[in-house]
Amino acid sequence: MEAVLTIENLQVEFETFGGSVQAVRGASFQLFKGETLAIVGESGCGKSVTSNAIMGLIPNPPGTVKAEKIMFKDKDLSTFTKKQFREIQGKDISMIFQDPMTALNPTLTIGEQLTEGLKTHKKISSADVKKKAIEMLNLVGLSNPEDRLKQYPHQFSGGMRQRIVIAIALICEPELLIADEPTTALDVTIQAQILELFAEIQQRTGVSIILITHDLGVVAKIADRIAVMYAGQVIEIGTKRDIFYNPQHPYTQGLLNSVPRLDLMEEELKPIDGTPPDLFAPPPGCAFAARCPKAMIVCNKVEPDTTAINEFHQVSCWLQDPRVKQ
């Protein structure tokens, strides 16, 4: 399969008055053409920071981004300047931000915001710009698109605003789309519609999607592969079947056990005890060791290597390390 994005040893730090926060600590993963990769984990585990680093949106100062490579096709984004990022932002790589109400400018019409990317990146006539804008509003399922272009964000419902943000992200036909919790603020019915829209758009355009969420129900519906993040690291990655039916890391198992199930209504939920580690001073061994019910002495002292379970399933856990199993 053709890799659209390859990240190796991504590290993001933020300098604060209290010291250096290691928000992302050596994250590595690949995204293949036409697939949806879901990145899941608790709040504060580094999901959004990772996506912002890919997009070149980490402010410096206070943030510092380092990586062995961040390859988008044949371009190494880790060497890009702000000017170079501006050339690909919205055109080749696009992003859907968490809250559509704050992502949209309340003083500009939908038409102005929707066509900004086209006017910046494509040399086409005003008539073609308007035609493309109407086409995108049709694609995301908004009725009367010509009239909608003249309206302002406050005249739309939450679900409609989310569709508009998706249209803005897709109007330049990017090859990579990063969706940062795109359904968090929506009710269940609208959420289902947005997920169906993602699947339909991917089928039509072949766009590769990174979906950032902590909702495992959303992941189960549209993801092809899943990367589980904890304390700034990718601790397990595999296909949807691997992660849901054969989770290897105790943290992944804990996440799945924390989700309510209709077939286990009489049983109590099993929360993950404890709290995530302080990223001002991360622990020397496995970051999950202090909360892990299966932790061994080595877990607290040495960081585990990545172990391959199969071709697509990898985990960073001493319990799966062949040296311990021997």
Coordinates of C-alpha atoms in Angstrom, one line a residue:
M1 CA 0.0 0.0 0.0
E2 CA 1.1 3.5 -0.8
A3 CA 2.0 5.6 2.3
V4 CA 0.6 9.2 2.2
L5 CA 2.1 10.1 5.6
T6 CA 5.0 8.6 7.5
I7 CA 6.0 9.9 11.0
E8 CA 9.0 8.7 12.8
N9 CA 10.0 9.7 16.4
L10 CA 7.9 12.9 16.6
Q11 CA 8.6 15.0 19.7
V12 CA 6.8 18.2 20.7
E13 CA 7.8 20.2 23.8
F14 CA 6.3 23.4 25.2
E15 CA 8.4 25.7 27.4
T16 CA 6.5 27.1 30.4
F17 CA 7.3 29.0 33.6
G18 CA 7.2 25.6 35.4
G19 CA 9.6 23.9 33.0
S20 CA 9.4 21.9 29.7
V21 CA 6.2 19.9 29.0
Q22 CA 6.9 16.9 26.8
A23 CA 3.5 16.7 25.1
V24 CA 4.5 14.2 22.4
R25 CA 7.4 11.8 23.1
G26 CA 8.5 9.8 20.1
A27 CA 5.3 9.1 18.3
S28 CA 5.6 7.0 15.0
F29 CA 2.9 5.8 12.6
Q30 CA 2.0 5.7 8.9
L31 CA -1.2 6.6 7.0
F32 CA -1.9 4.8 3.7
K33 CA -3.7 6.2 0.7
G34 CA -7.5 6.1 1.0
E35 CA -7.7 4.8 4.5
T36 CA -9.0 6.3 7.8
L37 CA -6.6 6.1 10.8
A38 CA -8.2 6.9 14.2
I39 CA -6.0 8.2 17.0
V40 CA -7.6 7.6 20.3
G41 CA -6.7 8.1 24.0
E42 CA -7.5 10.2 27.1
S43 CA -7.6 14.0 27.0
G44 CA -4.1 15.3 27.2
C45 CA -2.4 12.3 25.6
G46 CA -1.1 14.3 22.7
K47 CA -3.6 13.6 19.9
S48 CA -4.4 17.2 18.9
V49 CA -0.7 18.3 19.4
T50 CA 0.3 15.6 17.0
S51 CA -2.2 16.8 14.4
N52 CA -1.1 20.4 14.8
A53 CA 2.5 19.4 14.4
I54 CA 1.7 17.7 11.1
M55 CA -0.1 20.9 9.9
G56 CA 2.7 23.2 11.1
L57 CA 0.4 24.9 13.6
I58 CA 2.6 24.6 16.7
P59 CA 3.7 28.2 17.6
N60 CA 7.4 28.6 18.3
P61 CA 7.9 29.8 21.0
P62 CA 6.7 28.2 23.2
G63 CA 6.5 25.0 21.2
T64 CA 9.4 23.0 19.6
V65 CA 8.8 20.2 17.0
K66 CA 11.5 17.6 16.3
A67 CA 11.2 14.4 14.3
E68 CA 13.4 12.0 12.4
K69 CA 11.0 12.6 9.6
I70 CA 7.4 13.7 8.8
M71 CA 7.1 12.6 5.3
F72 CA 4.0 13.7 3.3
K73 CA 4.4 11.8 0.1
D74 CA 7.9 12.9 -1.0
K75 CA 8.1 16.1 1.2
D76 CA 9.7 16.1 4.6
L77 CA 7.5 18.5 6.6
S78 CA 9.9 18.5 9.6
T79 CA 12.2 20.8 7.5
F80 CA 9.4 23.1 6.3
T81 CA 9.4 26.9 7.0
K82 CA 6.2 28.8 7.7
K83 CA 6.0 30.0 4.1
Q84 CA 6.3 26.4 2.8
F85 CA 3.6 25.2 5.2
R86 CA 1.3 28.0 3.9
E87 CA 1.6 26.6 0.4
I88 CA 0.2 23.2 1.4
Q89 CA -2.2 24.1 4.3
G90 CA -5.7 23.8 3.0
K91 CA -4.5 22.6 -0.5
D92 CA -2.7 19.3 0.1
I93 CA -3.3 18.9 3.8
S94 CA -6.5 20.2 5.4
M95 CA -7.9 20.1 8.9
I96 CA -11.4 20.1 10.5
F97 CA -11.1 21.8 14.0
Q98 CA -13.0 20.7 17.1
D99 CA -15.6 23.4 17.5
P100 CA -17.3 24.7 14.3
M101 CA -18.6 27.7 16.1
T102 CA -15.1 29.0 17.0
A103 CA -13.6 27.7 13.7
L104 CA -15.9 30.0 11.6
N105 CA -15.6 33.8 11.6
P106 CA -18.9 35.3 12.7
T107 CA -18.3 38.5 10.8
L108 CA -17.9 36.9 7.3
T109 CA -20.4 35.1 5.2
I110 CA -20.2 31.4 4.6
G111 CA -19.3 32.1 0.9
E112 CA -16.3 34.3 1.8
Q113 CA -15.0 31.7 4.2
L114 CA -15.6 28.8 1.9
T115 CA -13.9 30.3 -1.1
E116 CA -10.9 31.7 0.7
G117 CA -8.8 28.6 0.2
L118 CA -9.6 28.4 -3.5
K119 CA -8.7 32.1 -4.1
T120 CA -5.4 31.5 -2.2
H121 CA -4.3 28.3 -3.8
K122 CA -6.0 28.0 -7.2
K123 CA -5.9 30.4 -10.2
I124 CA -9.5 30.2 -11.3
S125 CA -12.2 32.7 -12.3
S126 CA -14.8 34.1 -9.9
A127 CA -17.6 32.2 -11.7
D128 CA -15.7 28.9 -11.3
V129 CA -15.0 29.7 -7.6
K130 CA -18.8 30.2 -7.0
K131 CA -19.6 27.1 -8.9
K132 CA -17.1 25.0 -6.8
A133 CA -18.5 26.5 -3.6
I134 CA -22.1 25.5 -4.6
E135 CA -20.8 22.0 -5.5
M136 CA -19.1 21.6 -2.1
L137 CA -22.3 22.6 -0.2
N138 CA -24.2 20.1 -2.2
L139 CA -21.6 17.5 -1.4
V140 CA -22.0 18.0 2.3
G141 CA -25.8 17.9 2.1
L142 CA -26.9 21.5 2.5
S143 CA -30.0 22.6 0.7
N144 CA -30.3 25.9 -1.3
P145 CA -26.5 26.3 -1.5
E146 CA -26.7 29.5 -3.6
D147 CA -28.6 31.2 -0.8
R148 CA -26.5 29.7 1.9
L149 CA -23.4 31.4 0.6
K150 CA -24.8 34.8 1.6
Q151 CA -25.6 33.8 5.1
Y152 CA -23.6 34.0 8.4
P153 CA -22.6 31.2 10.8
H154 CA -25.2 32.2 13.4
Q155 CA -27.9 31.4 10.9
F156 CA -27.0 27.7 10.9
S157 CA -27.5 24.9 13.4
G158 CA -24.6 23.0 15.0
G159 CA -24.8 20.2 12.5
M160 CA -25.0 22.6 9.5
R161 CA -21.9 24.5 10.8
Q162 CA -20.0 21.2 11.1
R163 CA -20.9 20.4 7.5
I164 CA -19.7 23.9 6.4
V165 CA -16.4 23.4 8.2
I166 CA -16.0 20.0 6.4
A167 CA -16.8 21.7 3.0
I168 CA -14.1 24.4 3.8
A169 CA -11.6 21.7 4.5
L170 CA -12.4 19.7 1.3
I171 CA -12.9 22.5 -1.2
C172 CA -9.3 22.4 -2.5
E173 CA -9.4 18.6 -2.8
P174 CA -6.6 17.8 -0.3
E175 CA -5.0 14.4 -0.2
L176 CA -4.8 14.3 3.6
L177 CA -7.7 15.4 5.9
I178 CA -7.2 15.7 9.7
A179 CA -10.5 15.6 11.6
D180 CA -10.0 16.7 15.2
E181 CA -13.0 15.4 17.1
P182 CA -15.4 16.5 14.4
T183 CA -18.5 15.0 16.1
T184 CA -17.9 15.9 19.8
A185 CA -20.4 18.8 20.0
L186 CA -23.2 17.1 18.0
D187 CA -26.1 15.0 19.1
V188 CA -26.2 11.3 18.2
T189 CA -28.5 11.7 15.1
I190 CA -26.3 14.5 13.5
Q191 CA -23.2 12.5 14.5
A192 CA -24.4 9.5 12.5
Q193 CA -25.0 11.8 9.5
I194 CA -21.6 13.3 9.7
L195 CA -19.9 9.9 9.9
E196 CA -21.9 8.7 6.8
L197 CA -20.8 11.9 5.1
F198 CA -17.1 11.2 5.8
A199 CA -17.5 7.7 4.3
E200 CA -19.2 9.0 1.2
I201 CA -16.6 11.8 0.7
Q202 CA -13.8 9.3 1.1
Q203 CA -15.4 7.0 -1.4
R204 CA -15.8 9.8 -4.0
T205 CA -12.5 11.6 -3.6
G206 CA -10.1 8.9 -2.2
V207 CA -8.9 11.3 0.6
S208 CA -6.8 9.8 3.4
I209 CA -8.2 10.7 6.9
I210 CA -6.7 11.0 10.3
L211 CA -9.6 11.0 12.8
I212 CA -8.8 12.2 16.3
T213 CA -11.4 11.2 18.9
H214 CA -12.0 9.5 22.3
D215 CA -15.3 8.1 21.2
L216 CA -14.8 4.4 20.4
G217 CA -18.3 4.2 18.9
V218 CA -17.2 6.6 16.2
V219 CA -14.0 4.7 15.7
A220 CA -15.8 1.4 15.3
K221 CA -18.0 2.9 12.6
I222 CA -15.5 4.4 10.2
A223 CA -11.8 3.6 11.1
D224 CA -9.7 1.2 9.1
R225 CA -6.8 1.2 11.6
I226 CA -6.4 2.6 15.1
A227 CA -3.5 4.2 16.9
V228 CA -3.8 4.3 20.8
M229 CA -1.9 7.2 22.4
Y230 CA -0.9 7.5 26.0
A231 CA 1.3 10.1 27.6
G232 CA 2.5 11.4 24.3
Q233 CA 3.4 8.0 22.8
V234 CA 1.7 5.6 20.4
I235 CA 1.5 2.5 22.6
E236 CA -0.5 0.3 20.2
I237 CA -1.5 0.4 16.6
G238 CA -3.4 -2.1 14.5
T239 CA -6.4 -2.7 12.3
K240 CA -9.9 -2.1 13.8
R241 CA -10.3 -5.9 14.3
D242 CA -6.9 -6.2 16.0
I243 CA -7.6 -3.4 18.5
F244 CA -11.3 -4.3 19.3
Y245 CA -10.9 -8.1 19.4
N246 CA -7.3 -8.7 20.3
P247 CA -6.0 -5.7 22.3
Q248 CA -2.5 -6.4 23.7
H249 CA -1.7 -3.3 25.8
P250 CA -3.3 -3.1 29.3
Y251 CA -4.3 0.5 28.6
T252 CA -6.1 -0.4 25.4
Q253 CA -7.9 -3.2 27.3
G254 CA -8.8 -0.7 30.0
L255 CA -10.2 1.7 27.4
L256 CA -12.4 -1.0 25.9
N257 CA -13.6 -2.1 29.4
S258 CA -14.6 1.4 30.2
V259 CA -17.2 1.6 27.4
P260 CA -20.8 0.7 28.3
R261 CA -22.1 -2.5 26.6
L262 CA -25.7 -3.5 26.0
D263 CA -24.9 -7.2 26.6
L264 CA -23.3 -6.4 30.0
M265 CA -25.9 -4.0 31.5
E266 CA -25.9 -5.7 34.9
E267 CA -22.1 -5.4 35.3
E268 CA -20.3 -2.3 36.7
L269 CA -18.0 -0.4 34.4
K270 CA -14.3 -0.9 35.1
P271 CA -12.6 2.5 35.1
I272 CA -8.8 2.8 34.8
D273 CA -7.5 3.6 38.3
G274 CA -5.0 6.4 38.8
T275 CA -4.1 9.4 36.7
P276 CA -1.8 10.0 33.7
P277 CA 1.9 10.8 34.5
D278 CA 3.2 14.3 34.8
L279 CA 4.7 15.2 31.4
F280 CA 6.9 17.8 33.1
A281 CA 8.9 14.8 34.3
P282 CA 7.8 11.6 32.5
P283 CA 8.7 8.3 34.2
P284 CA 11.8 6.4 33.1
G285 CA 10.0 3.2 32.2
C286 CA 6.5 2.5 30.7
A287 CA 4.3 5.6 31.2
F288 CA 1.4 3.4 32.1
A289 CA 3.2 1.3 34.7
A290 CA 1.8 3.1 37.8
R291 CA -1.8 2.4 36.7
C292 CA -1.2 -1.0 35.2
P293 CA -2.6 -4.1 37.1
K294 CA -0.1 -6.3 35.3
A295 CA 3.0 -4.2 35.8
M296 CA 6.4 -5.9 36.5
I297 CA 9.6 -4.5 38.0
V298 CA 11.1 -3.9 34.5
C299 CA 8.1 -1.8 33.5
N300 CA 9.0 0.9 36.1
K301 CA 12.7 1.0 35.0
V302 CA 13.0 0.5 31.3
E303 CA 10.9 1.8 28.4
P304 CA 9.5 -1.1 26.4
D305 CA 10.4 -1.7 22.7
T306 CA 7.8 -2.0 20.0
T307 CA 6.8 -5.6 19.4
A308 CA 5.1 -6.8 16.2
I309 CA 2.1 -9.0 16.8
N310 CA 1.4 -9.3 13.1
E311 CA 2.0 -7.3 9.9
F312 CA -0.2 -4.3 11.0
H313 CA -0.5 -4.8 14.7
Q314 CA 2.3 -3.4 16.9
V315 CA 2.4 -2.8 20.7
S316 CA 4.9 -1.2 23.1
C317 CA 4.5 -3.4 26.2
W318 CA 6.9 -5.6 28.2
L319 CA 4.1 -8.2 28.5
Q320 CA 4.4 -8.9 24.8
D321 CA 8.2 -8.6 24.5
P322 CA 9.6 -11.9 23.4
R323 CA 12.6 -11.5 25.8
V324 CA 10.2 -11.5 28.8
K325 CA 8.1 -14.3 27.4
Q326 CA 11.1 -16.5 27.2

